[in-house]
Tab-separated table of C-alpha atoms and ligand atoms in Angstrom:
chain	number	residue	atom	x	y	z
Y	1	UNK	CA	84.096	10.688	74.037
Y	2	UNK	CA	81.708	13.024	75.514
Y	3	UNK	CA	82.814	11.598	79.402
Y	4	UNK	CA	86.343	12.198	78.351
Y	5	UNK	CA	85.822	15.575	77.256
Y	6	UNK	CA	83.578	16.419	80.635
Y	7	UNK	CA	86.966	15.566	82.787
Y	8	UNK	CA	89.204	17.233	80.615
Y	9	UNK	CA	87.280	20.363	80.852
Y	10	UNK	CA	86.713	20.435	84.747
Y	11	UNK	CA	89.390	18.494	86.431
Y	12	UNK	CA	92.639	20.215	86.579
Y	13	UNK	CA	95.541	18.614	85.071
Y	14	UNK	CA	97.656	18.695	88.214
Y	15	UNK	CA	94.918	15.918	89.687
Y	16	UNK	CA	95.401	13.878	85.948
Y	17	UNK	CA	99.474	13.526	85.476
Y	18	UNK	CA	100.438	11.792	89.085
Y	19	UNK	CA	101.728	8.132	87.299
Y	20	UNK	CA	100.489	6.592	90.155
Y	21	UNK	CA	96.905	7.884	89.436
Y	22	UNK	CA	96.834	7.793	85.977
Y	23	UNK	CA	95.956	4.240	85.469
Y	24	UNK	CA	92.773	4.727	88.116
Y	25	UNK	CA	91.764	8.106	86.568
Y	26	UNK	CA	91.458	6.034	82.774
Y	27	UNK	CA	89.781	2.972	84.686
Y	28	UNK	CA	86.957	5.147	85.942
Y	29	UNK	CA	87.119	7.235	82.650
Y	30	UNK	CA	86.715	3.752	80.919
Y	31	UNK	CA	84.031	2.598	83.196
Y	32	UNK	CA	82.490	5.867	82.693
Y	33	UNK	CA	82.117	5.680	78.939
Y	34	UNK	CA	81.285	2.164	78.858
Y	35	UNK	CA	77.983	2.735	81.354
Y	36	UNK	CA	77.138	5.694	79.041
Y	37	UNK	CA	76.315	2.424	76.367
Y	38	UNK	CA	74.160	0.850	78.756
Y	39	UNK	CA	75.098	-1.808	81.212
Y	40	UNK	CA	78.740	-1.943	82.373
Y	41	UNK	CA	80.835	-4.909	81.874
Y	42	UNK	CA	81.955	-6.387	84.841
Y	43	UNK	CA	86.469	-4.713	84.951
Y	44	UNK	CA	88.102	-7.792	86.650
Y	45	UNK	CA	90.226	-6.943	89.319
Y	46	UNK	CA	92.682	-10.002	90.259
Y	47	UNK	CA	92.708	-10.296	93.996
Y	48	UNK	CA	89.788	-8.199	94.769
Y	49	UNK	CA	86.723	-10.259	93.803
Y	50	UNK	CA	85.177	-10.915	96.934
Y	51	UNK	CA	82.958	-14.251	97.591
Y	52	UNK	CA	80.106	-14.589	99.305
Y	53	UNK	CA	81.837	-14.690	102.034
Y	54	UNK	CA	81.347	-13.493	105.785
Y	55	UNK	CA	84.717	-12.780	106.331
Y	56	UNK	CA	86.735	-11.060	103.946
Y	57	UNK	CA	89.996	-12.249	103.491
Y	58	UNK	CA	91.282	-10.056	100.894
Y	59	UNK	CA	93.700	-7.467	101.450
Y	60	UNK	CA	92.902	-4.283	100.380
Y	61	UNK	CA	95.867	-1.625	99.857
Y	62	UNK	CA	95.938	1.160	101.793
Y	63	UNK	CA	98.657	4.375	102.758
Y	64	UNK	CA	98.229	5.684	106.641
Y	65	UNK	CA	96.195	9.024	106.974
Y	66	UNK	CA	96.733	11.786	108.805
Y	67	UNK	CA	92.514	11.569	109.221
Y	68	UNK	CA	93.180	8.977	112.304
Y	69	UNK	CA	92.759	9.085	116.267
Y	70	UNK	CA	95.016	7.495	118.778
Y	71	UNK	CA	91.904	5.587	120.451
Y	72	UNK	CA	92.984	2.136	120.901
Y	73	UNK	CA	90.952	-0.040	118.019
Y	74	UNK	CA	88.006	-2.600	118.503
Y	75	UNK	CA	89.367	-5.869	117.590
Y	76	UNK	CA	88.300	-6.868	113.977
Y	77	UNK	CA	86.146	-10.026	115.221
Y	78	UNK	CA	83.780	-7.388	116.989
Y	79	UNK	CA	83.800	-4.955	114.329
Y	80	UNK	CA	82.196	-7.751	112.255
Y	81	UNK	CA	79.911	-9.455	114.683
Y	82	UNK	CA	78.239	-6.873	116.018
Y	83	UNK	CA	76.459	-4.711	113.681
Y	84	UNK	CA	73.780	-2.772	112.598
Y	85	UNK	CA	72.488	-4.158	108.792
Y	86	UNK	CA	68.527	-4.227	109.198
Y	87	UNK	CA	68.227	-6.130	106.029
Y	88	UNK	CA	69.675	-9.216	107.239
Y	89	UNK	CA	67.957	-9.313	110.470
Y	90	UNK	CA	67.638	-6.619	113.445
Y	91	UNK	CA	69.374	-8.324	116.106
Y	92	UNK	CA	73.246	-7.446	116.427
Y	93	UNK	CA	74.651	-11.141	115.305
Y	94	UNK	CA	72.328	-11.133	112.381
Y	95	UNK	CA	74.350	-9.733	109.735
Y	96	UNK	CA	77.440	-11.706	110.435
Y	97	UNK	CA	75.583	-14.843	109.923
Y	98	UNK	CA	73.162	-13.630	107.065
Y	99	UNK	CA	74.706	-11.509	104.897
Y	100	UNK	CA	76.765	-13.738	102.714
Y	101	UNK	CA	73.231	-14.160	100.776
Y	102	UNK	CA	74.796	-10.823	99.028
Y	103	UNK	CA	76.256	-10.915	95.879
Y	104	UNK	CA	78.464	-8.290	95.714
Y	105	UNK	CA	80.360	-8.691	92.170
Y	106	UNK	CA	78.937	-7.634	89.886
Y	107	UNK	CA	78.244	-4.014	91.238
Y	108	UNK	CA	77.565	-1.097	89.784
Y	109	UNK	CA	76.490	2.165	91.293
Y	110	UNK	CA	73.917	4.561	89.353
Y	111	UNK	CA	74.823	8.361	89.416
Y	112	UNK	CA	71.004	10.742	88.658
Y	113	UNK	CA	70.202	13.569	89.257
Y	114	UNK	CA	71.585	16.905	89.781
Y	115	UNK	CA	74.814	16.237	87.515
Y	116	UNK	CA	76.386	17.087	84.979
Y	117	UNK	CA	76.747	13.487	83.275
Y	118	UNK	CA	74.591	10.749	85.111
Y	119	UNK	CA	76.244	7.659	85.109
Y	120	UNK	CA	76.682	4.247	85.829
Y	121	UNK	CA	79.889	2.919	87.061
Y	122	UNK	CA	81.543	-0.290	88.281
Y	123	UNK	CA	82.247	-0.957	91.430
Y	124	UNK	CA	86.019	-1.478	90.394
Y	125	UNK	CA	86.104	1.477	88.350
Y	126	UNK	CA	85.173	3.340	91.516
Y	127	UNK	CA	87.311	1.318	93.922
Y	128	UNK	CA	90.525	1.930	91.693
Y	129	UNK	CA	89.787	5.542	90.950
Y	130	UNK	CA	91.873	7.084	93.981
Y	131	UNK	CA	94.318	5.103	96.166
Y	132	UNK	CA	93.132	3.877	99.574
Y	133	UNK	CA	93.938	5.229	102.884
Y	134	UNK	CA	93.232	3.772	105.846
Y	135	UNK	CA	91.650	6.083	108.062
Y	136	UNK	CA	90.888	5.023	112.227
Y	137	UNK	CA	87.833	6.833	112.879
Y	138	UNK	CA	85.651	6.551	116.005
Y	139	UNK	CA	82.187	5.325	115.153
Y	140	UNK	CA	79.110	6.243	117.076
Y	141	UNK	CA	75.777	4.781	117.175
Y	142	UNK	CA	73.161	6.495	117.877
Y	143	UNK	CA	72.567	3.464	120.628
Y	144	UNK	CA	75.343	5.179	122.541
Y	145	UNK	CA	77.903	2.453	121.466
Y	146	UNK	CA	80.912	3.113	119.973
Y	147	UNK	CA	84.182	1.553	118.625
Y	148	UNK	CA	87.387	2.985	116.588
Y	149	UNK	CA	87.620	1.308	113.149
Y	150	UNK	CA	89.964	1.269	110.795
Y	151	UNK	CA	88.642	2.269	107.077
Y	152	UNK	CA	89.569	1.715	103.933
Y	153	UNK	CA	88.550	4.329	101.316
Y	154	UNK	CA	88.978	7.900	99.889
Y	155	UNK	CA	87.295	11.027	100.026
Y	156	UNK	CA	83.940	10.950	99.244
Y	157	UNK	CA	84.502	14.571	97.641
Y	158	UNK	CA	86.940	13.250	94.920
Y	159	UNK	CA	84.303	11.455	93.565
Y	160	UNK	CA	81.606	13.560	93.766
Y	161	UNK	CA	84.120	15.981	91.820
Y	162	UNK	CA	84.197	13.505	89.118
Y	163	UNK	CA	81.075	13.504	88.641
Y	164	UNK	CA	80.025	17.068	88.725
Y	165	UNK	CA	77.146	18.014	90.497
Y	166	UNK	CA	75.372	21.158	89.021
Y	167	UNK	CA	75.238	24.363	91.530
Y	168	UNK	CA	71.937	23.192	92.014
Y	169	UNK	CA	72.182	20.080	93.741
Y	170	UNK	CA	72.154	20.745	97.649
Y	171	UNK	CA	71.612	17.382	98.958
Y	172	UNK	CA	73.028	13.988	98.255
Y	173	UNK	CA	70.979	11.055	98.388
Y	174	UNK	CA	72.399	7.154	98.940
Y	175	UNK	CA	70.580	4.700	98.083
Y	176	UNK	CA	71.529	1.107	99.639
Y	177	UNK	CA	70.879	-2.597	97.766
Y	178	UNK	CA	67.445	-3.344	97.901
Y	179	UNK	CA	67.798	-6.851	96.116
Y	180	UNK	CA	65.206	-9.248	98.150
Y	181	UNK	CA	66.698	-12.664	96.547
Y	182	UNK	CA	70.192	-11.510	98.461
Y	183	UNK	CA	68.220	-10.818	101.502
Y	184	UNK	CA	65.750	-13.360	102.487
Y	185	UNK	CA	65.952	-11.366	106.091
Y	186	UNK	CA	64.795	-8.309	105.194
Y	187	UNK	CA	62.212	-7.464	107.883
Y	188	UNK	CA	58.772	-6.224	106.913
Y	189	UNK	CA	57.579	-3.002	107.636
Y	190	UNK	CA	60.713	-1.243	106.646
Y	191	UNK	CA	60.311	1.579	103.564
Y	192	UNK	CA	63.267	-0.227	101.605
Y	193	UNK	CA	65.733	0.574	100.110
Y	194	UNK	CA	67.795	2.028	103.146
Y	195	UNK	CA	68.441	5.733	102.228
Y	196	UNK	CA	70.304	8.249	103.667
Y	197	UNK	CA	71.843	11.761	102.873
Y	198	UNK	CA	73.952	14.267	103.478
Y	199	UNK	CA	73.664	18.245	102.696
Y	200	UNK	CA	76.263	18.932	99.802
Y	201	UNK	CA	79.276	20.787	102.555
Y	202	UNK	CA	78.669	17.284	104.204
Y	203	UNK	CA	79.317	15.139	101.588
Y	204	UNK	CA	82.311	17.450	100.624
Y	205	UNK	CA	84.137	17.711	103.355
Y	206	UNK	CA	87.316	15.514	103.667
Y	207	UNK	CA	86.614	13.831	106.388
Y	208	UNK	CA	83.743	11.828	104.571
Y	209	UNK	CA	84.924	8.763	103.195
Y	210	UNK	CA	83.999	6.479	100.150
Y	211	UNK	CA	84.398	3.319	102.036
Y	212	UNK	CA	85.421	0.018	100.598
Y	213	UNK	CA	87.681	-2.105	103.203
Y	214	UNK	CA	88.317	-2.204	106.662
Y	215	UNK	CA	91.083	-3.578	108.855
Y	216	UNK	CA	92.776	-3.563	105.296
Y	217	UNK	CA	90.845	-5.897	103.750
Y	218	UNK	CA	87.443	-5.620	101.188
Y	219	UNK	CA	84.787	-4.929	103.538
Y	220	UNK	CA	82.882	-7.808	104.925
Y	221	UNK	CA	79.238	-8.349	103.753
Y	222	UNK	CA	77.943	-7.037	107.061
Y	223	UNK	CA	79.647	-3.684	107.059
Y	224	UNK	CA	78.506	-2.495	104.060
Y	225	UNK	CA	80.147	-4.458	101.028
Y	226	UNK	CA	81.262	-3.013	98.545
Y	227	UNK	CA	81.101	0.086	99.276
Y	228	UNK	CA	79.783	2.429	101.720
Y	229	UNK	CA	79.857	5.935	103.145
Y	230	UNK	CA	81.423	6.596	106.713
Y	231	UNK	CA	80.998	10.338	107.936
Y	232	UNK	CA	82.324	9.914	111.387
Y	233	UNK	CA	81.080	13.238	113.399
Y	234	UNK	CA	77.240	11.403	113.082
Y	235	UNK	CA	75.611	8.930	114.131
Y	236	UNK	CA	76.521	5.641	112.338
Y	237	UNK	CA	73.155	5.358	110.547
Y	238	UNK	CA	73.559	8.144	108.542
Y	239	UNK	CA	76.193	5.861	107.111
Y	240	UNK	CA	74.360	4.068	104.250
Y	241	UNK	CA	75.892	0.334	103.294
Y	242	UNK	CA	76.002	-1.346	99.765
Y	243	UNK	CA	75.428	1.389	97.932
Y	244	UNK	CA	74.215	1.360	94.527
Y	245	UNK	CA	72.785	4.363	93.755
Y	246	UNK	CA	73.749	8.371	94.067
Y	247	UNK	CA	71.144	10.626	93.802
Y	248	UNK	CA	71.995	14.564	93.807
Y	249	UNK	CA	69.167	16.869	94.657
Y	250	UNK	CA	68.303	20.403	95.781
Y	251	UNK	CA	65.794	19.098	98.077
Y	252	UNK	CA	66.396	17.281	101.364
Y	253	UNK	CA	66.018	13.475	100.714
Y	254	UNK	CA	63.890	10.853	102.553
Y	255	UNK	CA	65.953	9.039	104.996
Y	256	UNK	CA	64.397	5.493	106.086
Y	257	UNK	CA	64.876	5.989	109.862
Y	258	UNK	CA	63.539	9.378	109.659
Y	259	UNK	CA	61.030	8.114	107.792
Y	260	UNK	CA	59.915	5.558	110.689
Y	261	UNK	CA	60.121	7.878	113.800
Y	262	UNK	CA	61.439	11.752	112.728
Y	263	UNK	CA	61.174	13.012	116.137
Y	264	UNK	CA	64.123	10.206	117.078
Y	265	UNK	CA	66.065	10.363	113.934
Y	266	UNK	CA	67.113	13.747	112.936
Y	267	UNK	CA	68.072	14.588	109.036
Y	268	UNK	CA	71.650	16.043	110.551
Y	269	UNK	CA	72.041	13.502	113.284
Y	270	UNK	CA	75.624	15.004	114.257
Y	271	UNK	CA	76.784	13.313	117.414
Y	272	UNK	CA	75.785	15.882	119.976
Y	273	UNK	CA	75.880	14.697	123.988
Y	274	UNK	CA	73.668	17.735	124.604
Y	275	UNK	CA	70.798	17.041	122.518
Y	276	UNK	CA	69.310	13.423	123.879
Y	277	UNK	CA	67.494	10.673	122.027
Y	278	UNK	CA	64.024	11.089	123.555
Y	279	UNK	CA	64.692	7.517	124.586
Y	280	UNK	CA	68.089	7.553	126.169
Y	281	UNK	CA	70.714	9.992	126.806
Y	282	UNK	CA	73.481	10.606	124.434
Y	283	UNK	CA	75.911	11.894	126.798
Y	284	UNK	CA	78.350	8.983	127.345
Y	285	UNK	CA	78.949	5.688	125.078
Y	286	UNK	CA	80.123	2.410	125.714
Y	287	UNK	CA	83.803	1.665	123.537
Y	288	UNK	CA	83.838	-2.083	122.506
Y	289	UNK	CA	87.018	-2.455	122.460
Y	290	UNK	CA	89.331	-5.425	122.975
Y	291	UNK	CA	88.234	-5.592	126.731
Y	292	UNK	CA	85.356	-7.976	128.349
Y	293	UNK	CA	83.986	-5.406	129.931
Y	294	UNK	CA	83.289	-2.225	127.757
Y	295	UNK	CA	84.607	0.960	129.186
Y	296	UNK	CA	81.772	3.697	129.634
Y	297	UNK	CA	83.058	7.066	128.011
Y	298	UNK	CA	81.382	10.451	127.988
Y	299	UNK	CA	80.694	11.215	124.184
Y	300	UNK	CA	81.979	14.216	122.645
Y	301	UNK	CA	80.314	17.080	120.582
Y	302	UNK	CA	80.778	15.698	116.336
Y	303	UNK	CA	81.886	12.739	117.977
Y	304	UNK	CA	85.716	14.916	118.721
Y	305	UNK	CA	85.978	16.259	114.953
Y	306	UNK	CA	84.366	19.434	116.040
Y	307	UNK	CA	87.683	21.127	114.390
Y	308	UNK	CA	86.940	19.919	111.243
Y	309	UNK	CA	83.508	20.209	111.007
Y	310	UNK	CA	82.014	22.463	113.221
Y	311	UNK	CA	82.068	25.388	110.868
Y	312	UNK	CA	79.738	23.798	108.476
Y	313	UNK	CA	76.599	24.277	111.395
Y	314	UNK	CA	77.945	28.005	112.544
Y	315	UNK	CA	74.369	29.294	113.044
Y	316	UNK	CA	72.344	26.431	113.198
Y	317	UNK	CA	70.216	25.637	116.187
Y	318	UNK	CA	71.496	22.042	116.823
Y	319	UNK	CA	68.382	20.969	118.894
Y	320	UNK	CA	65.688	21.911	116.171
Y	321	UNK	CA	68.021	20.570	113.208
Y	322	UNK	CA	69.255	17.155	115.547
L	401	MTE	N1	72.919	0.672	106.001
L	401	MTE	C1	71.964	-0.170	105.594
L	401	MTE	N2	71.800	-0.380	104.275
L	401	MTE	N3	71.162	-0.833	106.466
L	401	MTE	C2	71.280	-0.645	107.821
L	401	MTE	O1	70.504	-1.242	108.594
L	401	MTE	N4	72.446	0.519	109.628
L	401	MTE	C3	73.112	1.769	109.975
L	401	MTE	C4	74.363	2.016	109.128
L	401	MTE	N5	74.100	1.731	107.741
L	401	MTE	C5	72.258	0.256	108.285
L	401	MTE	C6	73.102	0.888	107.320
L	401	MTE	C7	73.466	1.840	111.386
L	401	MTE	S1	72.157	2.046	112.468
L	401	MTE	C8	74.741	1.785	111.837
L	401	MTE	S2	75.128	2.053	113.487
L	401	MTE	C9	75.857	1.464	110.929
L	401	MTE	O2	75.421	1.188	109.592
L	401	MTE	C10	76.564	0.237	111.462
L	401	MTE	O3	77.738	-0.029	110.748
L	401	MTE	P1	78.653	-1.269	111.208
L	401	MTE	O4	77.765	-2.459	111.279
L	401	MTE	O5	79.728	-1.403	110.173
L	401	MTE	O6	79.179	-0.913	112.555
């Protein structure tokens, strides 16, 4: 099969013999070849169908990382309550009580542009590709919140070397569920679908994580089932939920909050306490964490990842490109 052939001929065989990855590799191989037909058939995946529900309850599996920081977490009933998902409803406690309108099996997510192969693949192709780990990563809105979640994913770079983007893409493009019969809430005045990007280094570095569980479980509806992106030295926005679509360009994409006020919501949007929202400053956060009373924290420069991914901006004027 011509998908077959494109992995043989770019992935190195180290990454292919593991046992313990072999079985994913052929699942998204399989997946891959059966969306090159036309619409995928739905790969069951005992366990891990999740139902419209609010709360997840299934366990997800998922090795510790060395990506994780010694913050103490925000307890899992906050992670899930209080959350930013405009499309079912813009106050905080919307998405916890909305979302389960979303129908999250089945799922596939559309791969165009600037590859070598575009494709469409199943969610549980994608899901089953690499093993999990869970990663605690502080998370920082750009309304100067914060709170240290658990995720459960991969790298977003091992998939984006599966699928092969030519040396001209630049820019990576995600493109969020737009479907309005699963989201009666969707707010007018909004240029939907939610879309966000990253520059190709972005995307690529390790830090950047496919996301599909939390708290080792499958997501909840409200955080982005089934699968999201979580880059953690931004602001959380640039963090696009329910993805279905990948789209690899060499221009900069749209992004929907730039779109609705640029001169507040930067392309790069790398957590920066220097550079202030021209509403608010972005020099301390509040931590929801497990206490009543959230602690008020100064923030730190790429939210404290600078080591990892301050090289990537060497150069760059961090006020023009916010
Ligand atoms: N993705 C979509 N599709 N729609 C959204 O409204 N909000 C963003 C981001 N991704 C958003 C989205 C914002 S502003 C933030 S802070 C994070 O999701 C919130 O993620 P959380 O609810 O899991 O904390």
């Amino acid at each position: 099969m011509l998908i077959r052939k494109n992995i043989e001929g770019n992935v190195p065989s180290s990454e292919i013999t593991p046992k313990q990855h072999f079985l994913s590799r052929r699942n998204l191989i399989t997946g891959a070849a059966a969306a090159g037909v036309g619409v995928l058939a739905l790969r069951s995946v005992p366990g891990l169908i999740h139902p419209d529900a609010v709360h997840a309850d299934q366990k997800l599996e998922a090795a510790s990382s060395k990506y994780t920081v010694p913050d103490a977490q925000t307890p899992f009933s906050k992670a899930t309550t209080y959350n930013n998902f405009y499309e079912f409803g813009t106050d905080k406690s919307d998405p916890a009580k909305n979302a389960h309108t979303l129908h999250t099996r089945p799922w596939t997510v559309q791969v165009t542009g600037l590859v070598k192969k575009p494709l469409t693949l199943d969610i549980d192709s994608i899901l089953k590709y690499r093993p999990l780990e869970s990663r605690v990563y502080r998370h920082r809105c750009v309304e100067a919140w914060s709170m240290v979640i658990p995720w459960d994913g991969y790298s977003l770079s091992e998939f984006i070397n599966f699928v092969q983007p030519l040396p001209s893409a630049k820019f990576v493009q995600f493109l969020s569920d737009d479907k309005s019969s699963d989201m009666p809430h969707k707010p007018f005045g909004y240029n939907w679908p939610y879309s966000e990007g990253l520059r190709m280094d972005e995307a690529m570095n390790p830090l950047c994580l496919l996301t599909f569980g939390c708290y080792g479980e499958v997501l909840p509806n409200q955080n982005g089932a089934p699968v999201r992106v979580v880059s953690p030295w931004k602001y959380g926005f640039k963090n696009g939920k329910s993805i279905v679509k990948m789209n690899f360009t060499d221009k900069q994409p749209r992004t929907l909050w730039n779109d609705m006020a640029a001169n507040e919501y930067g392309f790069y949007s790398n957590v920066n306490p220097k550079v202030d929202h021209p509403r608010w400053s972005q020099a301390h956060e509040r931590r929801i964490d497990s206490s009543a009373f959230p602690k008020t924290i100064p923030t730190l420069m790429f939210n404290g990842y600078g080591d990892q991914v301050a090289s990537m901006y060497a150069g760059m004027d961090l006020k023009k490109y916010y």
